[in-house]
Amino acid sequence: MGACRIQYVLLLSLLGFCPCSDTLNCQDGSLMKFGQNFSKTSIEWIVDRTIALESNKGKMCQETFLLIDVGEKSLILGTKGITTVPGKIKKTDVFSPGPGIVSASYVHFCDTELCNNARSTSVLLNNMKLSEYNEPGTTKCPVCLDFKGSCGRKSNHTLCPKDTKCYATSLGVNGGGLSVSFGIFGCLNSSYTYLLNNRNTIGAIRIKETLESHVTLSSHVLVPSILLTWMFGLLALCLQRSVLC
Ligand SMILES: *[C@@H]1O[C@H](CO)[C@@H](O)[C@H](O)[C@H]1NC(C)=O
Ligand SMILES: *[C@@H]1O[C@H](CO)[C@@H](O)[C@H](O)[C@H]1NC(C)=O
Ligand SMILES: *[C@@H]1O[C@H](CO)[C@@H](O)[C@H](O)[C@H]1NC(C)=O
């Protein structure tokens, strides 16, 4: 009986299944999806592909979600696979809970068989508390969420909530099977400079947030005052004329 078991183990090892090795399988894939209301409604993400870690020394399974919602449009990025970053974690970060743009991430690093097994963004949404502040403001800002270069003058403008300002950035995303840049315009809490807290990594994703100049931003805010100046100038001219006449 004992000998039989040893032979069985030997056979399995010969076949490449060594029950004593520390092989670890992780789900593997990446996701990029534009849509609406991703900060309110979860979306499903089922991954069938797996990747095996030969020796899991210093390696773990990872899953990372990054959510950005500018109001009229939202974006979810996801990646699953292997990480070499040490330390098990399971964490939701809400960088901006609104009002205006919402940004948040979910990062899970774990070391058991197929443990990076979230099937939807509910792992993020369930731990995310959004702002309920909703005072209307007076500043109008362009709103856009698209690939870099696609947000331009044609962007829609929205009346931002009170205590928010116009924000525009290009966000470069690399790693975890993703390599892409986005343009993000919208309203952001006036006391924030960055949408993602000036971070350079989120889980397995490297990010680079490059703020865009305010020139294009303030142009629309300035329009009424320019118009006003122009109207006053015209009025002055008319008055002058009527005095002259
Ligand atoms: C998103 O939410 C808004 C307001 O709740 C709703 O009008 C709109 O239809 C929703 N969009 C989708 C695609 O569900
Ligand atoms: C601008 O707003 C209109 C109406 O709300 C919408 O149909 C359109 O898709 C928006 N454009 C962009 C670029 O989001
Ligand atoms: C903006 O952020 C600050 C600091 O986190 C917070 O105290 C404030 O309430 C936020 N403003 C709004 C309008 O949510």
mmCIF file of N, CA and C in Angstrom, residues 56-177:
data_model
loop_
_atom_site.group_PDB
_atom_site.id
_atom_site.type_symbol
_atom_site.label_atom_id
_atom_site.label_comp_id
_atom_site.label_asym_id
_atom_site.label_seq_id
_atom_site.Cartn_x
_atom_site.Cartn_y
_atom_site.Cartn_z
ATOM 1 N N ASN A 56 6.952 30.029 -6.537
ATOM 2 C CA ASN A 56 6.298 31.294 -6.185
ATOM 3 C C ASN A 56 7.142 32.147 -5.244
ATOM 4 N N LYS A 57 8.446 31.904 -5.271
ATOM 5 C CA LYS A 57 9.331 32.723 -4.420
ATOM 6 C C LYS A 57 9.195 34.189 -4.816
ATOM 7 N N GLY A 58 8.659 34.973 -3.925
ATOM 8 C CA GLY A 58 8.529 36.410 -4.173
ATOM 9 C C GLY A 58 7.472 36.758 -5.197
ATOM 10 N N LYS A 59 6.705 35.765 -5.631
ATOM 11 C CA LYS A 59 5.663 36.070 -6.606
ATOM 12 C C LYS A 59 4.300 35.700 -6.039
ATOM 13 N N MET A 60 3.289 36.434 -6.477
ATOM 14 C CA MET A 60 1.924 36.182 -6.006
ATOM 15 C C MET A 60 0.948 36.433 -7.140
ATOM 16 N N CYS A 61 -0.294 36.051 -6.894
ATOM 17 C CA CYS A 61 -1.365 36.408 -7.827
ATOM 18 C C CYS A 61 -1.779 37.843 -7.525
ATOM 19 N N GLN A 62 -2.250 38.522 -8.554
ATOM 20 C CA GLN A 62 -2.721 39.890 -8.333
ATOM 21 C C GLN A 62 -3.983 40.136 -9.121
ATOM 22 N N GLU A 63 -4.814 41.020 -8.614
ATOM 23 C CA GLU A 63 -5.897 41.596 -9.423
ATOM 24 C C GLU A 63 -6.030 43.051 -9.031
ATOM 25 N N THR A 64 -6.231 43.879 -10.033
ATOM 26 C CA THR A 64 -6.278 45.329 -9.857
ATOM 27 C C THR A 64 -7.412 45.890 -10.696
ATOM 28 N N PHE A 65 -8.213 46.744 -10.098
ATOM 29 C CA PHE A 65 -9.229 47.492 -10.857
ATOM 30 C C PHE A 65 -8.951 48.974 -10.672
ATOM 31 N N LEU A 66 -9.115 49.745 -11.733
ATOM 32 C CA LEU A 66 -9.056 51.203 -11.623
ATOM 33 C C LEU A 66 -10.301 51.767 -12.287
ATOM 34 N N LEU A 67 -11.033 52.549 -11.525
ATOM 35 C CA LEU A 67 -12.296 53.109 -11.996
ATOM 36 C C LEU A 67 -12.203 54.626 -12.087
ATOM 37 N N ILE A 68 -12.666 55.177 -13.202
ATOM 38 C CA ILE A 68 -12.766 56.628 -13.347
ATOM 39 C C ILE A 68 -14.135 56.930 -13.935
ATOM 40 N N ASP A 69 -14.857 57.829 -13.290
ATOM 41 C CA ASP A 69 -16.206 58.184 -13.753
ATOM 42 C C ASP A 69 -16.306 59.703 -13.788
ATOM 43 N N VAL A 70 -16.445 60.264 -14.993
ATOM 44 C CA VAL A 70 -16.508 61.733 -15.101
ATOM 45 C C VAL A 70 -17.949 62.227 -15.104
ATOM 46 N N GLY A 71 -18.901 61.319 -14.910
ATOM 47 C CA GLY A 71 -20.303 61.697 -14.907
ATOM 48 C C GLY A 71 -21.011 61.145 -16.116
ATOM 49 N N GLU A 72 -20.758 61.774 -17.272
ATOM 50 C CA GLU A 72 -21.478 61.266 -18.453
ATOM 51 C C GLU A 72 -20.823 60.014 -19.042
ATOM 52 N N LYS A 73 -19.586 59.711 -18.593
ATOM 53 C CA LYS A 73 -18.909 58.536 -19.122
ATOM 54 C C LYS A 73 -17.997 57.951 -18.059
ATOM 55 N N SER A 74 -17.820 56.648 -18.096
ATOM 56 C CA SER A 74 -16.884 56.053 -17.146
ATOM 57 C C SER A 74 -15.998 55.022 -17.812
ATOM 58 N N LEU A 75 -14.928 54.696 -17.090
ATOM 59 C CA LEU A 75 -13.898 53.788 -17.600
ATOM 60 C C LEU A 75 -13.518 52.827 -16.488
ATOM 61 N N ILE A 76 -13.422 51.548 -16.851
ATOM 62 C CA ILE A 76 -12.886 50.584 -15.896
ATOM 63 C C ILE A 76 -11.690 49.886 -16.540
ATOM 64 N N LEU A 77 -10.606 49.819 -15.795
ATOM 65 C CA LEU A 77 -9.439 49.062 -16.223
ATOM 66 C C LEU A 77 -9.260 47.928 -15.231
ATOM 67 N N GLY A 78 -8.900 46.773 -15.743
ATOM 68 C CA GLY A 78 -8.681 45.638 -14.848
ATOM 69 C C GLY A 78 -7.495 44.833 -15.311
ATOM 70 N N THR A 79 -6.799 44.244 -14.379
ATOM 71 C CA THR A 79 -5.735 43.313 -14.745
ATOM 72 C C THR A 79 -5.644 42.212 -13.696
ATOM 73 N N LYS A 80 -5.352 41.007 -14.182
ATOM 74 C CA LYS A 80 -5.136 39.855 -13.304
ATOM 75 C C LYS A 80 -3.877 39.165 -13.786
ATOM 76 N N GLY A 81 -3.133 38.586 -12.884
ATOM 77 C CA GLY A 81 -1.912 37.889 -13.265
ATOM 78 C C GLY A 81 -1.000 37.724 -12.083
ATOM 79 N N ILE A 82 0.281 37.982 -12.365
ATOM 80 C CA ILE A 82 1.320 37.751 -11.357
ATOM 81 C C ILE A 82 1.891 39.082 -10.923
ATOM 82 N N THR A 83 2.237 39.188 -9.674
ATOM 83 C CA THR A 83 2.972 40.360 -9.214
ATOM 84 C C THR A 83 4.237 39.911 -8.493
ATOM 85 N N THR A 84 5.256 40.759 -8.553
ATOM 86 C CA THR A 84 6.481 40.470 -7.806
ATOM 87 C C THR A 84 6.592 41.433 -6.626
ATOM 88 N N VAL A 85 5.581 42.298 -6.498
ATOM 89 C CA VAL A 85 5.584 43.244 -5.381
ATOM 90 C C VAL A 85 5.296 42.455 -4.101
ATOM 91 N N PRO A 86 6.132 42.574 -3.094
ATOM 92 C CA PRO A 86 5.914 41.769 -1.891
ATOM 93 C C PRO A 86 4.731 42.264 -1.045
ATOM 94 N N GLY A 87 4.150 41.354 -0.309
ATOM 95 C CA GLY A 87 3.105 41.714 0.659
ATOM 96 C C GLY A 87 1.711 41.432 0.154
ATOM 97 N N LYS A 88 0.986 40.640 0.944
ATOM 98 C CA LYS A 88 -0.415 40.368 0.602
ATOM 99 C C LYS A 88 -1.233 41.604 0.945
ATOM 100 N N ILE A 89 -2.112 41.997 0.042
ATOM 101 C CA ILE A 89 -3.021 43.095 0.374
ATOM 102 C C ILE A 89 -4.375 42.873 -0.276
ATOM 103 N N LYS A 90 -5.371 43.523 0.295
ATOM 104 C CA LYS A 90 -6.712 43.539 -0.292
ATOM 105 C C LYS A 90 -7.258 44.893 0.116
ATOM 106 N N LYS A 91 -7.300 45.824 -0.830
ATOM 107 C CA LYS A 91 -7.512 47.205 -0.443
ATOM 108 C C LYS A 91 -8.299 47.980 -1.489
ATOM 109 N N THR A 92 -9.231 48.773 -1.017
ATOM 110 C CA THR A 92 -9.944 49.708 -1.885
ATOM 111 C C THR A 92 -9.478 51.110 -1.528
ATOM 112 N N ASP A 93 -9.095 51.890 -2.521
ATOM 113 C CA ASP A 93 -8.728 53.288 -2.297
ATOM 114 C C ASP A 93 -9.688 54.160 -3.080
ATOM 115 N N VAL A 94 -10.291 55.101 -2.396
ATOM 116 C CA VAL A 94 -11.126 56.067 -3.115
ATOM 117 C C VAL A 94 -10.323 57.360 -3.178
ATOM 118 N N PHE A 95 -9.794 57.661 -4.353
ATOM 119 C CA PHE A 95 -8.962 58.859 -4.504
ATOM 120 C C PHE A 95 -9.844 60.095 -4.558
ATOM 121 N N SER A 96 -10.955 59.992 -5.279
ATOM 122 C CA SER A 96 -11.912 61.088 -5.337
ATOM 123 C C SER A 96 -13.326 60.518 -5.258
ATOM 124 N N PRO A 97 -14.041 60.811 -4.172
ATOM 125 C CA PRO A 97 -15.394 60.259 -4.009
ATOM 126 C C PRO A 97 -16.461 61.126 -4.681
ATOM 127 N N GLY A 98 -16.027 62.139 -5.466
ATOM 128 C CA GLY A 98 -16.937 63.134 -5.977
ATOM 129 C C GLY A 98 -17.071 64.221 -4.923
ATOM 130 N N PRO A 99 -17.849 65.294 -5.133
ATOM 131 C CA PRO A 99 -18.629 65.544 -6.346
ATOM 132 C C PRO A 99 -17.710 65.785 -7.550
ATOM 133 N N GLY A 100 -18.261 65.602 -8.746
ATOM 134 C CA GLY A 100 -17.468 65.676 -9.960
ATOM 135 C C GLY A 100 -16.912 64.304 -10.276
ATOM 136 N N ILE A 101 -15.662 64.281 -10.709
ATOM 137 C CA ILE A 101 -15.069 63.007 -11.134
ATOM 138 C C ILE A 101 -14.891 62.070 -9.939
ATOM 139 N N VAL A 102 -15.213 60.801 -10.155
ATOM 140 C CA VAL A 102 -14.985 59.763 -9.152
ATOM 141 C C VAL A 102 -13.799 58.919 -9.617
ATOM 142 N N SER A 103 -12.862 58.646 -8.706
ATOM 143 C CA SER A 103 -11.765 57.731 -9.046
ATOM 144 C C SER A 103 -11.477 56.834 -7.857
ATOM 145 N N ALA A 104 -11.274 55.556 -8.139
ATOM 146 C CA ALA A 104 -11.057 54.593 -7.060
ATOM 147 C C ALA A 104 -10.351 53.366 -7.614
ATOM 148 N N SER A 105 -9.713 52.622 -6.721
ATOM 149 C CA SER A 105 -9.045 51.403 -7.155
ATOM 150 C C SER A 105 -9.257 50.273 -6.162
ATOM 151 N N TYR A 106 -9.109 49.066 -6.662
ATOM 152 C CA TYR A 106 -9.146 47.862 -5.823
ATOM 153 C C TYR A 106 -7.891 47.067 -6.152
ATOM 154 N N VAL A 107 -7.132 46.703 -5.136
ATOM 155 C CA VAL A 107 -5.898 45.940 -5.349
ATOM 156 C C VAL A 107 -5.910 44.729 -4.427
ATOM 157 N N HIS A 108 -5.657 43.559 -5.007
ATOM 158 C CA HIS A 108 -5.649 42.309 -4.240
ATOM 159 C C HIS A 108 -4.434 41.494 -4.659
ATOM 160 N N PHE A 109 -3.493 41.302 -3.729
ATOM 161 C CA PHE A 109 -2.322 40.440 -3.945
ATOM 162 C C PHE A 109 -2.475 39.269 -2.987
ATOM 163 N N CYS A 110 -2.430 38.034 -3.512
ATOM 164 C CA CYS A 110 -2.692 36.877 -2.649
ATOM 165 C C CYS A 110 -1.854 35.697 -3.117
ATOM 166 N N ASP A 111 -1.748 34.673 -2.274
ATOM 167 C CA ASP A 111 -0.792 33.605 -2.587
ATOM 168 C C ASP A 111 -1.389 32.201 -2.504
ATOM 169 N N THR A 112 -2.689 32.076 -2.739
ATOM 170 C CA THR A 112 -3.261 30.727 -2.783
ATOM 171 C C THR A 112 -3.816 30.470 -4.186
ATOM 172 N N GLU A 113 -4.005 29.213 -4.477
ATOM 173 C CA GLU A 113 -4.415 28.770 -5.812
ATOM 174 C C GLU A 113 -5.624 29.571 -6.341
ATOM 175 N N LEU A 114 -5.455 30.201 -7.489
ATOM 176 C CA LEU A 114 -6.507 30.962 -8.179
ATOM 177 C C LEU A 114 -7.261 31.936 -7.265
ATOM 178 N N CYS A 115 -6.501 32.558 -6.379
ATOM 179 C CA CYS A 115 -7.147 33.427 -5.380
ATOM 180 C C CYS A 115 -7.551 34.786 -5.960
ATOM 181 N N ASN A 116 -7.004 35.160 -7.122
ATOM 182 C CA ASN A 116 -7.378 36.458 -7.716
ATOM 183 C C ASN A 116 -8.636 36.251 -8.581
ATOM 184 N N ASN A 117 -9.716 35.919 -7.889
ATOM 185 C CA ASN A 117 -10.891 35.390 -8.583
ATOM 186 C C ASN A 117 -12.124 36.289 -8.514
ATOM 187 N N ALA A 118 -11.940 37.599 -8.400
ATOM 188 C CA ALA A 118 -13.094 38.505 -8.426
ATOM 189 C C ALA A 118 -13.788 38.353 -9.776
ATOM 190 N N ARG A 119 -15.105 38.272 -9.756
ATOM 191 C CA ARG A 119 -15.850 38.076 -10.998
ATOM 192 C C ARG A 119 -16.559 39.342 -11.461
ATOM 193 N N SER A 120 -16.450 40.385 -10.659
ATOM 194 C CA SER A 120 -17.065 41.648 -11.083
ATOM 195 C C SER A 120 -16.459 42.795 -10.289
ATOM 196 N N THR A 121 -16.811 44.016 -10.673
ATOM 197 C CA THR A 121 -16.278 45.186 -9.980
ATOM 198 C C THR A 121 -16.995 45.450 -8.664
ATOM 199 N N SER A 122 -17.883 44.545 -8.254
ATOM 200 C CA SER A 122 -18.568 44.746 -6.976
ATOM 201 C C SER A 122 -17.572 44.713 -5.811
ATOM 202 N N VAL A 123 -16.437 44.005 -5.967
ATOM 203 C CA VAL A 123 -15.407 44.010 -4.914
ATOM 204 C C VAL A 123 -14.937 45.437 -4.632
ATOM 205 N N LEU A 124 -14.972 46.269 -5.663
ATOM 206 C CA LEU A 124 -14.590 47.675 -5.508
ATOM 207 C C LEU A 124 -15.790 48.505 -5.039
ATOM 208 N N LEU A 125 -16.902 48.371 -5.740
ATOM 209 C CA LEU A 125 -18.064 49.221 -5.441
ATOM 210 C C LEU A 125 -18.597 49.009 -4.022
ATOM 211 N N ASN A 126 -18.540 47.780 -3.535
ATOM 212 C CA ASN A 126 -19.083 47.496 -2.202
ATOM 213 C C ASN A 126 -18.316 48.177 -1.080
ATOM 214 N N ASN A 127 -17.075 48.589 -1.371
ATOM 215 C CA ASN A 127 -16.276 49.234 -0.328
ATOM 216 C C ASN A 127 -16.016 50.698 -0.632
ATOM 217 N N MET A 128 -16.825 51.248 -1.531
ATOM 218 C CA MET A 128 -16.574 52.597 -1.996
ATOM 219 C C MET A 128 -17.709 53.497 -1.539
ATOM 220 N N LYS A 129 -17.365 54.548 -0.786
ATOM 221 C CA LYS A 129 -18.411 55.465 -0.354
ATOM 222 C C LYS A 129 -18.298 56.744 -1.173
ATOM 223 N N LEU A 130 -19.358 57.072 -1.889
ATOM 224 C CA LEU A 130 -19.326 58.267 -2.734
ATOM 225 C C LEU A 130 -19.875 59.470 -1.977
ATOM 226 N N SER A 131 -19.424 60.638 -2.391
ATOM 227 C CA SER A 131 -19.891 61.876 -1.764
ATOM 228 C C SER A 131 -21.362 62.104 -2.095
ATOM 229 N N GLU A 132 -22.088 62.634 -1.125
ATOM 230 C CA GLU A 132 -23.492 62.951 -1.399
ATOM 231 C C GLU A 132 -23.681 64.455 -1.611
ATOM 232 N N TYR A 133 -22.571 65.179 -1.479
ATOM 233 C CA TYR A 133 -22.586 66.628 -1.666
ATOM 234 C C TYR A 133 -23.065 66.939 -3.082
ATOM 235 N N ASN A 134 -24.028 67.806 -3.203
ATOM 236 C CA ASN A 134 -24.545 68.067 -4.542
ATOM 237 C C ASN A 134 -25.057 69.491 -4.724
ATOM 238 N N GLU A 135 -24.289 70.463 -4.168
ATOM 239 C CA GLU A 135 -24.669 71.866 -4.343
ATOM 240 C C GLU A 135 -24.295 72.300 -5.751
ATOM 241 N N PRO A 136 -25.209 72.869 -6.491
ATOM 242 C CA PRO A 136 -24.810 73.332 -7.821
ATOM 243 C C PRO A 136 -23.876 74.535 -7.724
ATOM 244 N N GLY A 137 -22.936 74.619 -8.635
ATOM 245 C CA GLY A 137 -22.002 75.739 -8.652
ATOM 246 C C GLY A 137 -22.261 76.633 -9.840
ATOM 247 N N THR A 138 -21.261 77.435 -10.190
ATOM 248 C CA THR A 138 -21.448 78.392 -11.286
ATOM 249 C C THR A 138 -20.402 78.232 -12.379
ATOM 250 N N THR A 139 -19.388 77.357 -12.152
ATOM 251 C CA THR A 139 -18.321 77.192 -13.139
ATOM 252 C C THR A 139 -18.696 76.117 -14.151
ATOM 253 N N LYS A 140 -18.444 76.427 -15.413
ATOM 254 C CA LYS A 140 -18.675 75.421 -16.460
ATOM 255 C C LYS A 140 -17.342 74.837 -16.888
ATOM 256 N N CYS A 141 -17.283 73.526 -17.009
ATOM 257 C CA CYS A 141 -16.041 72.876 -17.410
ATOM 258 C C CYS A 141 -16.302 71.858 -18.508
ATOM 259 N N PRO A 142 -15.290 71.655 -19.376
ATOM 260 C CA PRO A 142 -15.425 70.587 -20.369
ATOM 261 C C PRO A 142 -15.394 69.227 -19.675
ATOM 262 N N VAL A 143 -16.151 68.287 -20.189
ATOM 263 C CA VAL A 143 -16.189 66.938 -19.627
ATOM 264 C C VAL A 143 -15.855 65.955 -20.737
ATOM 265 N N CYS A 144 -14.905 65.097 -20.481
ATOM 266 C CA CYS A 144 -14.540 64.110 -21.499
ATOM 267 C C CYS A 144 -13.762 62.969 -20.858
ATOM 268 N N LEU A 145 -13.940 61.792 -21.401
ATOM 269 C CA LEU A 145 -13.160 60.628 -20.979
ATOM 270 C C LEU A 145 -13.000 59.762 -22.213
ATOM 271 N N ASP A 146 -11.772 59.738 -22.718
ATOM 272 C CA ASP A 146 -11.550 59.030 -23.982
ATOM 273 C C ASP A 146 -10.053 58.741 -24.124
ATOM 274 N N PHE A 147 -9.670 58.158 -25.274
ATOM 275 C CA PHE A 147 -8.247 57.964 -25.508
ATOM 276 C C PHE A 147 -7.600 59.339 -25.648
ATOM 277 N N LYS A 148 -6.333 59.409 -25.244
ATOM 278 C CA LYS A 148 -5.621 60.681 -25.301
ATOM 279 C C LYS A 148 -5.687 61.251 -26.719
ATOM 280 N N GLY A 149 -5.950 62.532 -26.802
ATOM 281 C CA GLY A 149 -6.019 63.175 -28.100
ATOM 282 C C GLY A 149 -7.441 63.301 -28.617
ATOM 283 N N SER A 150 -8.355 62.522 -28.037
ATOM 284 C CA SER A 150 -9.742 62.566 -28.502
ATOM 285 C C SER A 150 -10.596 63.545 -27.716
ATOM 286 N N CYS A 151 -10.050 64.078 -26.612
ATOM 287 C CA CYS A 151 -10.795 65.082 -25.855
ATOM 288 C C CYS A 151 -10.340 66.437 -26.358
ATOM 289 N N GLY A 152 -11.215 67.175 -26.935
ATOM 290 C CA GLY A 152 -10.795 68.467 -27.469
ATOM 291 C C GLY A 152 -11.875 69.498 -27.293
ATOM 292 N N ARG A 153 -11.896 70.427 -28.202
ATOM 293 C CA ARG A 153 -12.842 71.536 -28.120
ATOM 294 C C ARG A 153 -14.284 71.074 -28.255
ATOM 295 N N LYS A 154 -14.466 69.909 -28.884
ATOM 296 C CA LYS A 154 -15.832 69.423 -29.073
ATOM 297 C C LYS A 154 -16.432 68.845 -27.789
ATOM 298 N N SER A 155 -15.620 68.767 -26.715
ATOM 299 C CA SER A 155 -16.127 68.193 -25.460
ATOM 300 C C SER A 155 -17.359 68.946 -24.978
ATOM 301 N N ASN A 156 -18.266 68.210 -24.398
ATOM 302 C CA ASN A 156 -19.424 68.835 -23.767
ATOM 303 C C ASN A 156 -18.984 69.613 -22.535
ATOM 304 N N HIS A 157 -19.751 70.623 -22.199
ATOM 305 C CA HIS A 157 -19.472 71.360 -20.977
ATOM 306 C C HIS A 157 -20.572 71.080 -19.978
ATOM 307 N N THR A 158 -20.181 71.099 -18.721
ATOM 308 C CA THR A 158 -21.178 70.848 -17.689
ATOM 309 C C THR A 158 -21.048 71.905 -16.609
ATOM 310 N N LEU A 159 -22.118 72.158 -15.907
ATOM 311 C CA LEU A 159 -22.098 73.072 -14.780
ATOM 312 C C LEU A 159 -21.583 72.258 -13.596
ATOM 313 N N CYS A 160 -20.434 72.648 -13.062
ATOM 314 C CA CYS A 160 -19.806 71.847 -12.001
ATOM 315 C C CYS A 160 -20.464 72.099 -10.654
ATOM 316 N N PRO A 161 -20.392 71.117 -9.764
ATOM 317 C CA PRO A 161 -20.872 71.326 -8.397
ATOM 318 C C PRO A 161 -20.046 72.410 -7.705
ATOM 319 N N LYS A 162 -20.624 73.023 -6.693
ATOM 320 C CA LYS A 162 -19.934 74.041 -5.909
ATOM 321 C C LYS A 162 -18.666 73.423 -5.308
ATOM 322 N N ASP A 163 -17.646 74.248 -5.096
ATOM 323 C CA ASP A 163 -16.371 73.802 -4.510
ATOM 324 C C ASP A 163 -15.598 72.818 -5.378
ATOM 325 N N THR A 164 -15.913 72.792 -6.674
ATOM 326 C CA THR A 164 -15.075 72.018 -7.585
ATOM 327 C C THR A 164 -14.522 72.954 -8.650
ATOM 328 N N LYS A 165 -13.484 72.479 -9.332
ATOM 329 C CA LYS A 165 -12.825 73.289 -10.366
ATOM 330 C C LYS A 165 -12.678 72.443 -11.627
ATOM 331 N N CYS A 166 -12.310 73.118 -12.717
ATOM 332 C CA CYS A 166 -12.061 72.384 -13.954
ATOM 333 C C CYS A 166 -10.750 71.618 -13.817
ATOM 334 N N TYR A 167 -10.749 70.417 -14.307
ATOM 335 C CA TYR A 167 -9.583 69.550 -14.217
ATOM 336 C C TYR A 167 -9.378 68.902 -15.581
ATOM 337 N N ALA A 168 -8.121 68.839 -16.024
ATOM 338 C CA ALA A 168 -7.830 68.150 -17.285
ATOM 339 C C ALA A 168 -6.482 67.480 -17.182
ATOM 340 N N THR A 169 -6.425 66.253 -17.610
ATOM 341 C CA THR A 169 -5.182 65.513 -17.496
ATOM 342 C C THR A 169 -5.034 64.538 -18.638
ATOM 343 N N SER A 170 -3.792 64.091 -18.851
ATOM 344 C CA SER A 170 -3.646 62.896 -19.653
ATOM 345 C C SER A 170 -3.072 61.841 -18.721
ATOM 346 N N LEU A 171 -3.659 60.665 -18.791
ATOM 347 C CA LEU A 171 -3.291 59.592 -17.876
ATOM 348 C C LEU A 171 -2.686 58.444 -18.665
ATOM 349 N N GLY A 172 -1.407 58.200 -18.429
ATOM 350 C CA GLY A 172 -0.736 57.078 -19.076
ATOM 351 C C GLY A 172 -0.823 55.869 -18.170
ATOM 352 N N VAL A 173 -1.166 54.728 -18.760
ATOM 353 C CA VAL A 173 -1.345 53.492 -18.008
ATOM 354 C C VAL A 173 -0.470 52.415 -18.643
ATOM 355 N N ASN A 174 0.340 51.743 -17.847
ATOM 356 C CA ASN A 174 1.237 50.715 -18.363
ATOM 357 C C ASN A 174 1.344 49.556 -17.398
ATOM 358 N N GLY A 175 1.503 48.359 -17.977
ATOM 359 C CA GLY A 175 1.704 47.181 -17.133
ATOM 360 C C GLY A 175 0.438 46.385 -16.970
ATOM 361 N N GLY A 176 0.594 45.125 -16.556
ATOM 362 C CA GLY A 176 -0.559 44.260 -16.368
ATOM 363 C C GLY A 176 -1.324 44.037 -17.665
ATOM 364 N N GLY A 177 -0.598 44.066 -18.795
ATOM 365 C CA GLY A 177 -1.249 43.824 -20.085
ATOM 366 C C GLY A 177 -1.907 45.071 -20.660
#
